[in-house]
PDB file of C-alpha atoms in Angstrom:
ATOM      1  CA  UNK A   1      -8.471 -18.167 -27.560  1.00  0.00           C
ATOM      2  CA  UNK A   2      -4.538 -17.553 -26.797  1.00  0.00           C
ATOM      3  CA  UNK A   3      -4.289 -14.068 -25.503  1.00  0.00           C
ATOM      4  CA  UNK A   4      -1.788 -10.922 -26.212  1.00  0.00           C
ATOM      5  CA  UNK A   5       1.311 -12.540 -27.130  1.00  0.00           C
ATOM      6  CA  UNK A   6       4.417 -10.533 -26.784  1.00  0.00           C
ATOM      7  CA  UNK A   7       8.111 -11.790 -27.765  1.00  0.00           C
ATOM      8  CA  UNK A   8      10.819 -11.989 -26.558  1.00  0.00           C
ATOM      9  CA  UNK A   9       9.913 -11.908 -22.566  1.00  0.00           C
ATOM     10  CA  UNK A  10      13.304 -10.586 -22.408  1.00  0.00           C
ATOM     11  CA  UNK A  11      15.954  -8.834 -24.583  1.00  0.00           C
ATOM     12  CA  UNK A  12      19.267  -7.880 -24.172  1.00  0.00           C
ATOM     13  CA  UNK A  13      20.725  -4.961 -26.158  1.00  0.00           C
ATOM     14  CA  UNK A  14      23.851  -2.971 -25.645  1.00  0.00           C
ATOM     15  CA  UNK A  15      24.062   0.879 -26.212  1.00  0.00           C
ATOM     16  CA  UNK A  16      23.877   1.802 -30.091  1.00  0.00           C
ATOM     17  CA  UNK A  17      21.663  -1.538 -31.250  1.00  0.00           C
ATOM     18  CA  UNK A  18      18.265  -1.915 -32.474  1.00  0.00           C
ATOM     19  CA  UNK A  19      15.457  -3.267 -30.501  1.00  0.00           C
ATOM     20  CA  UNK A  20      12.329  -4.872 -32.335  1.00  0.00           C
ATOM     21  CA  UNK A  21       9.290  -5.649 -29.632  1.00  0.00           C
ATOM     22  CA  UNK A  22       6.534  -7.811 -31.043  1.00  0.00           C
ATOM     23  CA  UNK A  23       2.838  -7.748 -30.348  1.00  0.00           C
ATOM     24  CA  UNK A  24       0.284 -10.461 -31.793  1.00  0.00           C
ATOM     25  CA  UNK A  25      -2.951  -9.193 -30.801  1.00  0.00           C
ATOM     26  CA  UNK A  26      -5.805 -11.209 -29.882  1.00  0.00           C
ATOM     27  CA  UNK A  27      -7.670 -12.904 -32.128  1.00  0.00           C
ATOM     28  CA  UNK A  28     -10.378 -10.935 -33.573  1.00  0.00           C
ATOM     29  CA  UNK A  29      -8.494  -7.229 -31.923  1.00  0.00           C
ATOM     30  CA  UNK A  30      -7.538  -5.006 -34.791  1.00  0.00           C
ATOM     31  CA  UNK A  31      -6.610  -2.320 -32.448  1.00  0.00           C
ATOM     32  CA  UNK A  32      -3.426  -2.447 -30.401  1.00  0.00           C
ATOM     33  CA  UNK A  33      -1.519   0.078 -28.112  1.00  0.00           C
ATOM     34  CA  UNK A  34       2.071   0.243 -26.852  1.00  0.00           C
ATOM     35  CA  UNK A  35       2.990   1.279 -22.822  1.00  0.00           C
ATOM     36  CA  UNK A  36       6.465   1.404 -21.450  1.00  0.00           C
ATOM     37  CA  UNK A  37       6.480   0.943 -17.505  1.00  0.00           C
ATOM     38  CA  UNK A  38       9.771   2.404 -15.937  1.00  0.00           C
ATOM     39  CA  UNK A  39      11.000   1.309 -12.447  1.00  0.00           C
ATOM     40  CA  UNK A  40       8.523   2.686  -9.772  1.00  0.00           C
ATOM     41  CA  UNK A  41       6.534   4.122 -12.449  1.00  0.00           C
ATOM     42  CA  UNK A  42       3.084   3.241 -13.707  1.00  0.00           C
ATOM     43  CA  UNK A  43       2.249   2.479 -17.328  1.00  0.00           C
ATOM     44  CA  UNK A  44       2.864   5.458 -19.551  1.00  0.00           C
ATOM     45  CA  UNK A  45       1.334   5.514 -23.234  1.00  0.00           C
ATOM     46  CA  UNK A  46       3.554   5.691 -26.047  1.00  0.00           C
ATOM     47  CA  UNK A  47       1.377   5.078 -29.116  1.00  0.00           C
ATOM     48  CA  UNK A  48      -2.309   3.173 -30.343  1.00  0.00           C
ATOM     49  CA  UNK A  49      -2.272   2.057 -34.097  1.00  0.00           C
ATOM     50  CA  UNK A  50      -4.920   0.168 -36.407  1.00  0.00           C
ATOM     51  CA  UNK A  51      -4.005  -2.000 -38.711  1.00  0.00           C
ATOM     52  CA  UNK A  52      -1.417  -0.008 -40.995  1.00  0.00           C
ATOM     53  CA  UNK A  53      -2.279   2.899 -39.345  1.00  0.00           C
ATOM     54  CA  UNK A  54      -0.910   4.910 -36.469  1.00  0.00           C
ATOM     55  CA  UNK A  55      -3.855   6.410 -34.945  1.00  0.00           C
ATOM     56  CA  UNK A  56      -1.861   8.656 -31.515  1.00  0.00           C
ATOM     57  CA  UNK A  57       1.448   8.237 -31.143  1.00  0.00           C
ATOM     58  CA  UNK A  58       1.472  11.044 -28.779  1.00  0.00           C
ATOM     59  CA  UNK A  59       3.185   9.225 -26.056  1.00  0.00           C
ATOM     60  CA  UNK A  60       6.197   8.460 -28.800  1.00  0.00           C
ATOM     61  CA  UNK A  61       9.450   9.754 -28.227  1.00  0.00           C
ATOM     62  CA  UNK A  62      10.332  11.967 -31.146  1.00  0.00           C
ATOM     63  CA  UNK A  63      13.449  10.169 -32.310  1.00  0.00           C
ATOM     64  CA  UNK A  64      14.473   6.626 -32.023  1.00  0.00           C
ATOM     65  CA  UNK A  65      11.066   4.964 -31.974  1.00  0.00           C
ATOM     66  CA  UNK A  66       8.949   4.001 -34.548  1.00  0.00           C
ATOM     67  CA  UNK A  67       5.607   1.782 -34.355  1.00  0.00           C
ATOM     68  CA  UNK A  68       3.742  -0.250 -37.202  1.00  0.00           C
ATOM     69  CA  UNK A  69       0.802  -2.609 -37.625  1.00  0.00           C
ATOM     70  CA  UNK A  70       1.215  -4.233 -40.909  1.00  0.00           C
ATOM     71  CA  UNK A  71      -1.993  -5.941 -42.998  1.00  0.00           C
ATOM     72  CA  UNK A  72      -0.228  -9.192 -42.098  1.00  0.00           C
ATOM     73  CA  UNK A  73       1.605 -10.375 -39.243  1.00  0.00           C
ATOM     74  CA  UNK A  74       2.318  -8.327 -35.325  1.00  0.00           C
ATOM     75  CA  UNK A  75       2.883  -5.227 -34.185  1.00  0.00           C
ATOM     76  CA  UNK A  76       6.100  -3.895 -34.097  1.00  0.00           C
ATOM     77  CA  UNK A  77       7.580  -1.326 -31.954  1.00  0.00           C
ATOM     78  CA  UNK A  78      11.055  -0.713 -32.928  1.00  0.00           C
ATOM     79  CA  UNK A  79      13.869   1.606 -30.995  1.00  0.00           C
ATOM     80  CA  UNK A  80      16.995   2.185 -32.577  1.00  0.00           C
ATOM     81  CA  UNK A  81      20.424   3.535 -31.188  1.00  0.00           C
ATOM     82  CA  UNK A  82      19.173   2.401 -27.897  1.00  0.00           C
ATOM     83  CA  UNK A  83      20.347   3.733 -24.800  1.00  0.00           C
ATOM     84  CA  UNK A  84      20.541   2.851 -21.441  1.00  0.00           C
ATOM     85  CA  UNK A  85      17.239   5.044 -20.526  1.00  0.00           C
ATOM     86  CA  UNK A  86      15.582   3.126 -22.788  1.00  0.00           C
ATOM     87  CA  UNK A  87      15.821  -0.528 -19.966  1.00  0.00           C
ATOM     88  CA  UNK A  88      12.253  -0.480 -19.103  1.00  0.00           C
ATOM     89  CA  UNK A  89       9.407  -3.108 -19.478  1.00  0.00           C
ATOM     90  CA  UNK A  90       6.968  -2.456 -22.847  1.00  0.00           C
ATOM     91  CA  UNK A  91       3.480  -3.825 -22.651  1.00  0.00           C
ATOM     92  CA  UNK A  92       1.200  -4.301 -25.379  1.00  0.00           C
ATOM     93  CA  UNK A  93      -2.438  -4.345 -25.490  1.00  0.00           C
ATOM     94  CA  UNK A  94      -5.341  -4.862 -27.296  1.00  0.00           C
ATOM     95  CA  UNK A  95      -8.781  -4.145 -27.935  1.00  0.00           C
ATOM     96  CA  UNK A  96     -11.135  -5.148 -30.552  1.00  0.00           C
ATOM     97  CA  UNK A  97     -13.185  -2.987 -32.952  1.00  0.00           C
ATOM     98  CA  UNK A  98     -15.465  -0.576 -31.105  1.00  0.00           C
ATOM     99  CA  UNK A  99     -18.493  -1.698 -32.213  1.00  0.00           C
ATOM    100  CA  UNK A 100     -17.875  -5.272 -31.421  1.00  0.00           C
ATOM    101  CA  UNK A 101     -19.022  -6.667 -27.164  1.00  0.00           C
ATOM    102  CA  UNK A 102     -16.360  -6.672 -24.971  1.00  0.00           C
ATOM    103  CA  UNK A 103     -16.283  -7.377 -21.336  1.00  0.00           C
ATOM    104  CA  UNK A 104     -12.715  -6.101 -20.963  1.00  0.00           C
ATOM    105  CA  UNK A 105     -11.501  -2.974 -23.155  1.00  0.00           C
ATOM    106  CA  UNK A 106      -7.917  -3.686 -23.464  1.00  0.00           C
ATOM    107  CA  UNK A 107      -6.070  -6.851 -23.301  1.00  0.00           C
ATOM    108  CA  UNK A 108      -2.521  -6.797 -21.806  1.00  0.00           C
ATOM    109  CA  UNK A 109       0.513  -9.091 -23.305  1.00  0.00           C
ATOM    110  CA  UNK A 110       2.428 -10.058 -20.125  1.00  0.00           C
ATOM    111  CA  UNK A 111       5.400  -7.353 -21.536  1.00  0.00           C
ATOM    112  CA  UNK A 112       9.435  -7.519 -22.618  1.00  0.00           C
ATOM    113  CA  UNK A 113      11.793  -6.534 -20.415  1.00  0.00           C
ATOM    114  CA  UNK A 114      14.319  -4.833 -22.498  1.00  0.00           C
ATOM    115  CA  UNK A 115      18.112  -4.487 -20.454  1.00  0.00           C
ATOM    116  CA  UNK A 116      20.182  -2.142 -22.467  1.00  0.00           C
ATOM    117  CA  UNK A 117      24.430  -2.813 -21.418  1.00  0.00           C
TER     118      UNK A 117
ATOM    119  CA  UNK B   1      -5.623  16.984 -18.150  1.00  0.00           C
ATOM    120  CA  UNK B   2      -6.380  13.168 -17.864  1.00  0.00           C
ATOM    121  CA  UNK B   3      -4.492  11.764 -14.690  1.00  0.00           C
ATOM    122  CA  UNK B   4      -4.438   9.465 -12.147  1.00  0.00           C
ATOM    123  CA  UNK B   5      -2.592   9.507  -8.717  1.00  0.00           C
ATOM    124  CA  UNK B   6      -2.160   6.761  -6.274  1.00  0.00           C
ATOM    125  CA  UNK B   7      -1.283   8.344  -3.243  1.00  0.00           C
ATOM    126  CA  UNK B   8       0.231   5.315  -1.710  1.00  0.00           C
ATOM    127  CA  UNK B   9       3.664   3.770  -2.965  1.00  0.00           C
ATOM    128  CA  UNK B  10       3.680   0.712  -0.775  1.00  0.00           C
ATOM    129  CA  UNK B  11       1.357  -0.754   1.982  1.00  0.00           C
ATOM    130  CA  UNK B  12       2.137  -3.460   3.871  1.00  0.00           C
ATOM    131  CA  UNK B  13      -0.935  -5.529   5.823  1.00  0.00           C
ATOM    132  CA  UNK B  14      -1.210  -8.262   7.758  1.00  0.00           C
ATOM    133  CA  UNK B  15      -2.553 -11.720   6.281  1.00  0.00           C
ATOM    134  CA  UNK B  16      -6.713 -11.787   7.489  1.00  0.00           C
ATOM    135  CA  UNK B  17      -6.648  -8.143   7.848  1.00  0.00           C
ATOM    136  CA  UNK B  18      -8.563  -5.576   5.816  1.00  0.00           C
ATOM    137  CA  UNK B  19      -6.841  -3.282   2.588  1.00  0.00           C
ATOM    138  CA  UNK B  20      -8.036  -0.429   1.049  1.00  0.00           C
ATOM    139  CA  UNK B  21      -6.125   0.893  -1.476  1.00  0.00           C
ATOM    140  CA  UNK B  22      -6.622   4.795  -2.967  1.00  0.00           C
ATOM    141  CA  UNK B  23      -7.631   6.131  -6.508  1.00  0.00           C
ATOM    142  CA  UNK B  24      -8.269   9.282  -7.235  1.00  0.00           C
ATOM    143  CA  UNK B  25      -8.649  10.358 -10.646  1.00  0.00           C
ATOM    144  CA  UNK B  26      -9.225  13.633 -13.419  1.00  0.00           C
ATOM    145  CA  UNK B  27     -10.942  13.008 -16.833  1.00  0.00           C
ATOM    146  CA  UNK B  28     -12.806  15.316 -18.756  1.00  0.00           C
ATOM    147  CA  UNK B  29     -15.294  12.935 -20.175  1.00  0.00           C
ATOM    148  CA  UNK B  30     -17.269  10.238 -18.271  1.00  0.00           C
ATOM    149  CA  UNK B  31     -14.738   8.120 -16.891  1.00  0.00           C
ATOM    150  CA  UNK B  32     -13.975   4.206 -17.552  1.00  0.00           C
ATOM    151  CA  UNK B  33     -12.458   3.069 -14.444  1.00  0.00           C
ATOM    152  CA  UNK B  34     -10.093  -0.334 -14.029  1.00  0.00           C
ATOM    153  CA  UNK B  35      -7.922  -2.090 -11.444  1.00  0.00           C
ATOM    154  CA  UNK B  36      -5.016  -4.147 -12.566  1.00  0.00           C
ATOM    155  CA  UNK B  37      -2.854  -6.111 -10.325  1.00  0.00           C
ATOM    156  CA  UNK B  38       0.535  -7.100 -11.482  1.00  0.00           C
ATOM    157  CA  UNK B  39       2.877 -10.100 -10.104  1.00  0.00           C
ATOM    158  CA  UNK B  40       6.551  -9.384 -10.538  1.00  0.00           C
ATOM    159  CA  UNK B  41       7.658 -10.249 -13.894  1.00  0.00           C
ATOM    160  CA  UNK B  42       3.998 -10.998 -15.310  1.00  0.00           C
ATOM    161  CA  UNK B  43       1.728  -8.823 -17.341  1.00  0.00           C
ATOM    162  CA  UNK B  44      -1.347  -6.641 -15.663  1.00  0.00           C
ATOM    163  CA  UNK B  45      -4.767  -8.661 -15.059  1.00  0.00           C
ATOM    164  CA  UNK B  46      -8.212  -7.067 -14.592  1.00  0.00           C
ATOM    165  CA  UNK B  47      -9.610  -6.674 -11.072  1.00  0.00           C
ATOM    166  CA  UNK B  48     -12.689  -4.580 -12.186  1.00  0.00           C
ATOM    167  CA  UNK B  49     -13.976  -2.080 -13.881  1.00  0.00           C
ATOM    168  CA  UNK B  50     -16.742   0.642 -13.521  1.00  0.00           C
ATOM    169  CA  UNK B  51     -18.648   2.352 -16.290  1.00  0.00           C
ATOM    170  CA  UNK B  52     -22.097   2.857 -15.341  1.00  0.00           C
ATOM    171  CA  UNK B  53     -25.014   1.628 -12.649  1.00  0.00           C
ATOM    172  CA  UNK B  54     -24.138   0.616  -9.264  1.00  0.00           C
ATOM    173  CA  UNK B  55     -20.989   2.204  -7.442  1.00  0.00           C
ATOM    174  CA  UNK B  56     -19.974  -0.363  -5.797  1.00  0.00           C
ATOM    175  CA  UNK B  57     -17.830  -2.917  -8.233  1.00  0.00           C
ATOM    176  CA  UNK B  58     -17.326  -6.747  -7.591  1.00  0.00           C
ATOM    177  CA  UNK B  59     -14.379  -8.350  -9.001  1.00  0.00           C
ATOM    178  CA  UNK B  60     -12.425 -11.451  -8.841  1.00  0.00           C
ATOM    179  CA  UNK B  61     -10.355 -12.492  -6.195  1.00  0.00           C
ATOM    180  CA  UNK B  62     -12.194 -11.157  -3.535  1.00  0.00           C
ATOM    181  CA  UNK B  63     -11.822  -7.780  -4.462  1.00  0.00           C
ATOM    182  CA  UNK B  64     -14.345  -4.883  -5.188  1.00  0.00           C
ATOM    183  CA  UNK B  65     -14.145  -1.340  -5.764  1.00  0.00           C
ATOM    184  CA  UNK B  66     -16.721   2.098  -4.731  1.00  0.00           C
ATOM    185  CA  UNK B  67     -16.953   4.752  -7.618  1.00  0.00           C
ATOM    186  CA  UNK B  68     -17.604   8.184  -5.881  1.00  0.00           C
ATOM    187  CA  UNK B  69     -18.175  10.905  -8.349  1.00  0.00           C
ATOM    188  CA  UNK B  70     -17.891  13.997  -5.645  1.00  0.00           C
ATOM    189  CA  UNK B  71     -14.652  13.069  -4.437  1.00  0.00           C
ATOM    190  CA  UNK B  72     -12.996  11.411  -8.052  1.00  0.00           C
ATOM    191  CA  UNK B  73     -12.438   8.108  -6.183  1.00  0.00           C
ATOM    192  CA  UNK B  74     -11.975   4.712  -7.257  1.00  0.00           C
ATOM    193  CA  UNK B  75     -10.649   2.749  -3.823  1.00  0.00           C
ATOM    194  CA  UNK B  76     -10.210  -1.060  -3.858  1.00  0.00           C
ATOM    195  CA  UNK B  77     -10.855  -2.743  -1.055  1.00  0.00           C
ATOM    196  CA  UNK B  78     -10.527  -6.847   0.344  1.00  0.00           C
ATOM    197  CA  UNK B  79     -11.889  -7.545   3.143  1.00  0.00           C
ATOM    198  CA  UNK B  80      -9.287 -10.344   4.133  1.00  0.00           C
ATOM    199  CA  UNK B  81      -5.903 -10.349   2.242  1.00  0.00           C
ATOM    200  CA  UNK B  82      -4.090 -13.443   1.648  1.00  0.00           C
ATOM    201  CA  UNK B  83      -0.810 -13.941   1.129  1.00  0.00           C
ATOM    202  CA  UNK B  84      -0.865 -14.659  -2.424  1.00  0.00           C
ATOM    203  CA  UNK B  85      -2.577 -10.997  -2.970  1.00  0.00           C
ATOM    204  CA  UNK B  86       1.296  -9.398  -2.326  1.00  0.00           C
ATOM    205  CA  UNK B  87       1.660  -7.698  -6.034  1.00  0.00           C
ATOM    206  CA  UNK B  88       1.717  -4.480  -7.523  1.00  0.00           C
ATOM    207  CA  UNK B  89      -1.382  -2.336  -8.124  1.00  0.00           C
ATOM    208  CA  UNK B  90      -2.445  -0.346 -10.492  1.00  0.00           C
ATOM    209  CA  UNK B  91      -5.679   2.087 -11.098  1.00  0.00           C
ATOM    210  CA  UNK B  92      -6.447   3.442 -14.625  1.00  0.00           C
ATOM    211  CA  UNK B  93      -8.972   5.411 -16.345  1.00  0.00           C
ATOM    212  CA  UNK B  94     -10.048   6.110 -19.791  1.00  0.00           C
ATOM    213  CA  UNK B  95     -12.339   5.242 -22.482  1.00  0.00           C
ATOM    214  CA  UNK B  96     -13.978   2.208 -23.399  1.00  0.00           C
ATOM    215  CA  UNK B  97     -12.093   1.764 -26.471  1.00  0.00           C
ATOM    216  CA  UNK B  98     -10.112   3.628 -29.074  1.00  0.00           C
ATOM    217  CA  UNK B  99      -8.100   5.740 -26.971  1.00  0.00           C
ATOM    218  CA  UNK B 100      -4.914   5.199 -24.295  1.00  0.00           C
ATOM    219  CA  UNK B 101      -5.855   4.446 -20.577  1.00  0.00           C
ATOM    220  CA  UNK B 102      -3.954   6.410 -17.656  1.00  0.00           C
ATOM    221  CA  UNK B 103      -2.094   4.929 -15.053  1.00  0.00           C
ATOM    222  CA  UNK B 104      -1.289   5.610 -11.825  1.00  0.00           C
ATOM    223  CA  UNK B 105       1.830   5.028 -10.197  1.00  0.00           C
ATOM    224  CA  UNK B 106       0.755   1.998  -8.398  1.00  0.00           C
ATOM    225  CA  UNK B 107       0.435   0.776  -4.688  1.00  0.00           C
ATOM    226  CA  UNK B 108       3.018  -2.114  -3.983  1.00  0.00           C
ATOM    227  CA  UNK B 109       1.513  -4.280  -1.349  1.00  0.00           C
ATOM    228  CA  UNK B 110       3.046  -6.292   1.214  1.00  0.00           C
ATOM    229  CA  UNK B 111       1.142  -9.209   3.231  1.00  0.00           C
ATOM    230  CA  UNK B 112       2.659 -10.618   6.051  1.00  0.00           C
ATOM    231  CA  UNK B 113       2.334 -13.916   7.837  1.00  0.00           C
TER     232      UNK B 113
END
């Protein structure tokens, strides 16, 4: 059973381009959330959607990012016009529906480190 | 206000010696309490996790973990660190499900020879 796949590892961008992270959940997960982890910082929530459904995206900056879960196919977390506060490494995680046994609420992808120029 | 602080940046032991490693937490609902350890470059594994029953959590690699309520503690301890156990730590809480976990800072930890 493959685990939280995230791609690219790692993605170059320079200042004013679009960014698209992907998240395949785990097999089985239907829920999935996004965390950005800054330099020296711990994991900060940015948003937790259901398929085609964003559930808190409290943790979203207003402008710039979007999230989606489509019927079909990953996650998504997208961040146009990036700049270079945006460099930072973006986890995704996932958890499967809450009535279903889990030994381990969320799943973590191993993350993309996103370098902005 | 959900939080967690880990009062220690970075800790550096000895290989064969002891490591505790503080968690203190707020959360206004019955907490769900984790450990993650992170290698550079890699994603965040599961140490252990609390919920209910016994306060005092076994988890892999030789760590474990006490829950105590009064103070809002989660501290991981090892009783003998090895070398490969150098690697960022983090503590979370949260629910089970359904809802965003909370992060500390994290405890960087340095074993040498």
């Amino acid at each position: 059973n493959a685990g939280v796949m995230q791609n690219p590892r790692h993605l170059v961008r320079r200042r004013g381009q679009e960014a698209r992270l992907r998240c395949s959940p785990m097999k089985g997960h239907s829920h999935v959330y996004w965390y950005r982890q800054l330099p020296e910082e711990g994991l900060k929530f940015m948003v937790y959607l259901q398929k085609e459904n964003i559930i808190d995206e409290s943790g979203m900056p207003k402008e710039r990012f979007s999230a989606e879960f489509p019927k079909e196919g990953p996650s998504i977390l997208r961040i146009q016009q990036v700049v270079r506060g945006d460099s930072a490494a973006y986890f995704c995680a996932s958890s499967p529906p809450e009535t279903a046994d889990s030994n381990q609420p969320q799943h973590f992808g191993d993350g993309t480190r996103l370098s902005i120029l | 206000a959900q939080s967690v602080t880990q009062p220690d940046i970075h800790i550096t032991v000895s290989e064969g010696a002891s490591l505790e490693l503080r968690c203190n937490y707020s959360y206004g609902a019955t907490p769900y309490l984790f450990w993650y350890v992170q290698s550079p470059g890699q994603g965040l594994q599961l140490l252990l996790k609390y919920f209910s029953g016994d306060t005092l959590v076994q988890g892999i690699k030789g760590f474990e973990a006490e829950f105590k309520r009064s103070q809002s503690s989660f501290n991981l301890r090892k009783p003998s660190v090895h070398w490969s156990d150098a690697a960022e730590y983090f503590c979370a809480v949260g629910a089970w499900t359904g809802n965003q976990f909370y992060f500390g800072t994290g405890t960087s930890l340095t074993v040498i020879p």
